[in-house]
Coordinates of C-alpha atoms in Angstrom, one line a residue:
M1 CA 60.4 109.9 107.7
Y2 CA 61.7 111.1 104.3
R3 CA 62.6 114.5 105.8
F4 CA 64.5 112.7 108.5
I5 CA 66.4 110.6 106.1
L6 CA 67.3 113.6 104.0
R7 CA 68.5 115.5 107.0
R8 CA 70.7 112.6 108.1
I9 CA 72.2 112.4 104.6
L10 CA 72.9 116.1 104.5
W11 CA 74.5 115.9 108.0
S12 CA 76.8 113.2 106.8
I13 CA 78.5 115.6 104.4
P14 CA 80.0 117.9 107.1
V15 CA 80.9 114.8 109.2
L16 CA 82.9 113.4 106.3
F17 CA 84.5 116.8 105.7
I18 CA 85.6 117.1 109.4
L19 CA 86.9 113.5 109.3
S20 CA 88.9 114.2 106.2
L21 CA 90.3 117.4 107.6
I22 CA 91.4 115.8 110.9
T23 CA 92.9 112.8 109.2
F24 CA 94.8 114.9 106.6
F25 CA 96.4 117.2 109.1
L26 CA 97.1 114.5 111.7
M27 CA 99.0 112.5 109.0
H28 CA 101.1 115.5 108.0
S29 CA 101.8 116.4 111.7
I30 CA 103.7 113.1 112.2
P31 CA 107.5 113.5 111.7
G32 CA 108.8 112.0 108.4
G33 CA 107.3 111.7 105.0
P34 CA 106.4 109.0 102.4
F35 CA 109.8 109.0 100.8
D36 CA 111.9 109.2 103.9
T37 CA 112.0 105.4 104.3
E38 CA 113.6 104.9 100.8
K39 CA 117.1 103.6 101.1
Q40 CA 119.9 105.8 99.8
V41 CA 117.7 108.0 97.6
P42 CA 119.5 111.1 96.4
K43 CA 118.0 114.4 97.4
E44 CA 117.3 115.2 93.7
I45 CA 115.2 112.1 93.2
K46 CA 113.3 112.7 96.5
A47 CA 112.6 116.3 95.4
N48 CA 111.3 115.1 92.0
L49 CA 109.0 112.5 93.7
E50 CA 107.6 115.2 96.0
R51 CA 107.1 117.5 93.1
K52 CA 105.4 114.7 91.1
Y53 CA 102.9 114.1 93.9
R54 CA 102.7 117.8 94.7
L55 CA 104.0 117.3 98.2
D56 CA 106.0 120.4 97.8
Q57 CA 102.8 122.5 97.9
P58 CA 101.4 124.1 101.0
L59 CA 99.2 121.8 103.1
W60 CA 96.1 123.8 102.4
R61 CA 96.6 123.5 98.7
Q62 CA 97.3 119.8 98.9
Y63 CA 94.1 119.3 100.8
M64 CA 92.0 121.4 98.4
E65 CA 93.3 119.5 95.4
Y66 CA 92.8 116.1 97.1
S67 CA 89.2 117.0 98.1
W68 CA 88.4 118.4 94.7
G69 CA 89.5 115.1 93.1
I70 CA 87.2 113.2 95.3
V71 CA 84.2 115.5 94.8
R72 CA 84.7 115.7 91.0
H73 CA 85.8 112.2 90.0
L74 CA 85.6 110.1 93.2
D75 CA 89.4 109.8 92.8
F76 CA 91.4 109.0 96.0
G77 CA 94.7 109.6 94.2
P78 CA 97.8 107.5 93.6
S79 CA 99.5 105.3 96.2
Y80 CA 102.9 106.5 97.2
A81 CA 104.1 102.9 98.2
S82 CA 102.5 101.0 95.2
R83 CA 103.3 103.6 92.6
S84 CA 101.8 101.6 89.7
R85 CA 98.4 101.5 91.5
T86 CA 95.8 104.0 92.5
V87 CA 94.0 104.0 95.8
N88 CA 90.8 103.2 93.9
D89 CA 92.5 100.1 92.6
I90 CA 93.6 99.1 96.1
I91 CA 90.1 99.5 97.5
K92 CA 88.6 97.5 94.6
D93 CA 91.0 94.6 95.2
H94 CA 91.1 94.5 99.0
L95 CA 87.7 95.8 100.1
P96 CA 85.7 92.6 99.1
V97 CA 87.9 90.6 101.5
S98 CA 87.3 92.9 104.4
A99 CA 83.6 93.0 103.6
Q100 CA 83.4 89.2 103.7
L101 CA 85.2 89.1 107.0
G102 CA 83.0 91.7 108.5
A103 CA 79.8 90.1 107.2
L104 CA 80.8 86.7 108.6
A105 CA 81.7 88.2 112.0
L106 CA 78.4 90.1 112.1
A107 CA 76.5 87.0 111.2
I108 CA 78.3 85.0 114.0
A109 CA 77.6 87.8 116.5
I110 CA 73.9 88.1 115.6
G111 CA 73.3 84.4 114.9
T112 CA 74.8 83.2 118.3
G113 CA 74.4 86.2 120.6
V114 CA 70.7 86.9 120.1
P115 CA 69.4 83.3 120.4
L116 CA 71.7 82.7 123.4
G117 CA 70.3 85.8 125.1
I118 CA 66.7 84.7 124.4
I119 CA 67.3 81.2 125.7
A120 CA 69.0 82.6 128.8
A121 CA 66.0 84.8 129.6
L122 CA 63.5 82.1 129.1
K123 CA 65.5 79.7 131.3
Q124 CA 66.3 82.3 133.9
N125 CA 68.2 81.1 137.0
T126 CA 68.9 77.7 135.5
Y127 CA 72.3 76.1 134.5
I128 CA 71.6 77.3 130.9
D129 CA 71.3 80.9 132.1
Y130 CA 74.4 80.6 134.2
A131 CA 76.4 79.0 131.4
S132 CA 75.4 81.6 128.9
T133 CA 76.2 84.4 131.3
F134 CA 79.6 83.0 131.9
L135 CA 80.3 82.6 128.2
A136 CA 79.2 86.2 127.6
I137 CA 81.5 87.6 130.4
L138 CA 84.3 85.5 129.1
G139 CA 83.8 86.6 125.5
R140 CA 83.8 90.3 126.5
S141 CA 86.9 89.9 128.6
I142 CA 89.2 88.5 125.9
P143 CA 90.3 90.9 123.2
S144 CA 90.7 89.8 119.6
L145 CA 94.4 90.6 119.9
A146 CA 94.7 87.7 122.4
L147 CA 91.9 85.4 121.2
G148 CA 93.3 85.2 117.6
P149 CA 96.7 83.8 118.5
F150 CA 95.0 81.5 121.1
L151 CA 92.7 80.0 118.4
I152 CA 95.7 79.7 116.0
W153 CA 97.6 77.8 118.7
I154 CA 94.7 75.4 119.5
F155 CA 93.1 74.7 116.2
A156 CA 96.0 75.2 113.7
L157 CA 99.2 74.3 115.5
K158 CA 98.0 71.7 118.1
L159 CA 95.0 70.0 116.6
H160 CA 95.7 70.8 112.9
L161 CA 92.0 71.2 112.2
L162 CA 92.0 74.6 110.5
P163 CA 94.4 76.5 108.3
V164 CA 95.6 80.0 109.0
A165 CA 96.9 82.9 106.9
T166 CA 95.6 84.1 103.5
W167 CA 91.9 84.0 102.4
E168 CA 91.6 81.2 99.9
T169 CA 89.0 78.7 101.1
P170 CA 86.0 78.7 103.5
Q171 CA 88.2 76.9 106.1
H172 CA 90.6 79.9 106.1
M173 CA 87.6 82.2 107.1
I174 CA 86.5 80.3 110.2
L175 CA 89.1 81.4 112.8
P176 CA 89.2 85.1 111.7
A177 CA 85.4 85.4 111.7
I178 CA 85.2 83.8 115.2
T179 CA 87.9 86.0 116.5
L180 CA 86.2 89.2 115.2
G181 CA 82.6 88.2 116.1
A182 CA 83.1 86.5 119.5
A183 CA 83.2 89.6 121.7
E184 CA 80.2 91.2 119.9
S185 CA 78.3 88.0 120.2
A186 CA 78.8 88.1 124.0
L187 CA 77.6 91.7 124.0
L188 CA 74.4 90.9 122.1
A189 CA 73.8 87.9 124.4
R190 CA 73.9 90.0 127.5
L191 CA 71.9 92.8 126.0
T192 CA 69.2 90.5 124.6
R193 CA 68.9 88.6 127.9
A194 CA 68.4 91.9 129.9
S195 CA 66.0 93.3 127.4
M196 CA 64.0 90.1 127.1
L197 CA 63.6 89.8 130.9
Q198 CA 62.4 93.4 131.2
V199 CA 59.8 92.9 128.4
L200 CA 58.5 89.6 130.0
R201 CA 57.7 91.6 133.2
E202 CA 55.5 94.1 131.3
D203 CA 51.8 94.3 131.9
Y204 CA 50.9 93.6 128.3
I205 CA 52.7 90.3 128.5
R206 CA 50.7 89.4 131.6
T207 CA 47.6 90.4 129.7
A208 CA 48.5 88.1 126.8
W209 CA 49.0 85.2 129.2
A210 CA 45.7 86.0 130.9
K211 CA 43.9 85.9 127.5
G212 CA 45.2 82.4 126.9
L213 CA 47.3 83.3 123.8
P214 CA 49.6 80.6 122.6
R215 CA 53.1 80.7 124.0
P216 CA 54.8 81.1 120.5
S217 CA 52.6 84.0 119.7
I218 CA 53.4 85.7 123.0
M219 CA 57.1 85.2 122.7
L220 CA 57.5 86.0 119.0
R221 CA 54.8 88.6 118.3
H222 CA 54.8 90.5 121.6
A223 CA 57.9 89.9 123.6
L224 CA 60.7 89.4 121.1
K225 CA 59.7 92.2 118.8
N226 CA 59.9 94.8 121.6
A227 CA 63.0 93.2 123.2
L228 CA 64.9 93.6 120.0
I229 CA 64.6 97.4 120.0
P230 CA 67.6 97.9 122.4
V231 CA 69.5 95.3 120.4
I232 CA 69.0 97.2 117.2
T233 CA 70.1 100.4 118.9
V234 CA 73.7 99.0 119.3
M235 CA 73.9 97.7 115.7
G236 CA 75.4 101.0 114.5
P237 CA 78.2 101.1 117.1
L238 CA 78.6 97.3 116.7
F239 CA 79.1 97.7 113.0
A240 CA 81.8 100.4 113.7
V241 CA 83.5 98.1 116.2
I242 CA 83.6 95.2 113.6
I243 CA 85.0 97.5 110.9
T244 CA 87.8 98.8 113.1
G245 CA 88.3 95.2 114.4
T246 CA 89.1 94.0 110.9
F247 CA 92.4 96.0 111.0
I248 CA 93.7 93.9 113.9
V249 CA 92.3 90.5 112.8
E250 CA 93.5 90.9 109.2
Y251 CA 97.0 91.7 110.5
I252 CA 97.0 88.7 112.9
F253 CA 95.8 86.2 110.3
A254 CA 97.7 87.8 107.3
I255 CA 94.5 88.3 105.4
P256 CA 94.9 90.5 102.3
G257 CA 92.1 92.8 103.2
L258 CA 91.8 96.6 103.3
G259 CA 92.4 96.8 107.0
R260 CA 95.8 95.1 106.8
Y261 CA 96.7 97.4 103.9
F262 CA 95.7 100.4 106.0
I263 CA 98.0 99.4 108.9
T264 CA 100.9 99.0 106.4
S265 CA 100.1 102.3 104.8
I266 CA 100.5 104.1 108.2
G267 CA 104.1 102.8 108.5
N268 CA 104.8 103.8 104.9
R269 CA 103.2 107.3 105.3
D270 CA 101.1 106.4 102.3
Y271 CA 98.8 109.4 102.8
P272 CA 96.3 108.8 100.0
V273 CA 95.6 105.2 101.2
I274 CA 95.1 106.4 104.8
M275 CA 92.7 109.1 103.6
G276 CA 90.8 106.9 101.3
T277 CA 90.4 104.1 103.8
S278 CA 89.3 106.5 106.6
L279 CA 86.7 108.2 104.4
L280 CA 85.4 105.0 103.0
F281 CA 85.0 103.3 106.5
G282 CA 83.6 106.6 107.8
F283 CA 80.9 106.5 105.1
F284 CA 80.0 102.9 105.9
I285 CA 79.6 103.7 109.6
I286 CA 77.4 106.7 108.9
A287 CA 75.3 104.6 106.5
A288 CA 75.0 101.8 109.1
N289 CA 73.7 104.2 111.8
L290 CA 71.2 105.7 109.3
L291 CA 69.8 102.2 108.6
V292 CA 69.6 101.5 112.3
D293 CA 67.6 104.7 112.9
I294 CA 65.2 103.9 110.0
S295 CA 64.6 100.4 111.3
Y296 CA 63.2 101.8 114.5
A297 CA 60.0 102.9 112.9
F298 CA 59.4 99.5 111.4
I299 CA 59.9 97.7 114.6
D300 CA 58.1 100.1 117.0
P301 CA 55.2 102.1 115.4
R302 CA 55.3 104.4 118.4
I303 CA 58.6 105.9 117.2
R304 CA 58.1 108.8 114.8
Y305 CA 60.6 111.2 113.3
Q306 CA 59.3 114.7 112.7

């Protein structure tokens, strides 16, 4: 197990390197620069700005200096748009908001999707099963880009039950978290239902019934534990979807998170912010997949990593 964890950690280094390389050269391949949007800036001032941020250097040198700053000091550089702040300051200020949104959305997805899938499997071919299946299909069919404005229109503009925009009170968190977690909750519900039905048809479950074991023991100790293995398998990709989904949801609800700042930085050609955010979220996705792989061994003792 320890060798497997070490290998995965070592493999994450070239993955982050390739991610940084692709992101860096894709950014610079887009026409325009970070100071082209400035209004009526003399060429001399623009040249001084590019010299200050070393944008007049060859691309390979810019990349090497940027990478060395990260490796040596974990320094993601200055922001070109917010020149009084560094990327580290921006991450420090805005990442907690995105983390809260992602955690709430993940809690909604797991807290509603898994129980709904279990109940649907136990009540197969009943109105409960049909209703949960309908909700799951509906949840997967509506993207957050459409669900967010619809929830704003219903609960904020028509019913006046919940506020929108900013991130000040728990009431402000409800609609964005539901928007981000609804589709993933539907995915977990369908997956849990299918996995639970398959496990309930296994021979060891029939043996447990034949032995007269209590129903809660059969469901929790034998059926549910094995049914959750496929569910945990998708937790890594699910985490990635939620992370990338925060970009859109934060923009829709005007949430001052890192995802919204990332979208703004693309329009401003703020290269260090784009690089820093991409590397940070890439690291989070790699770490989430590693935790998912490690959890296999604790849920199913038959799984071993050599």
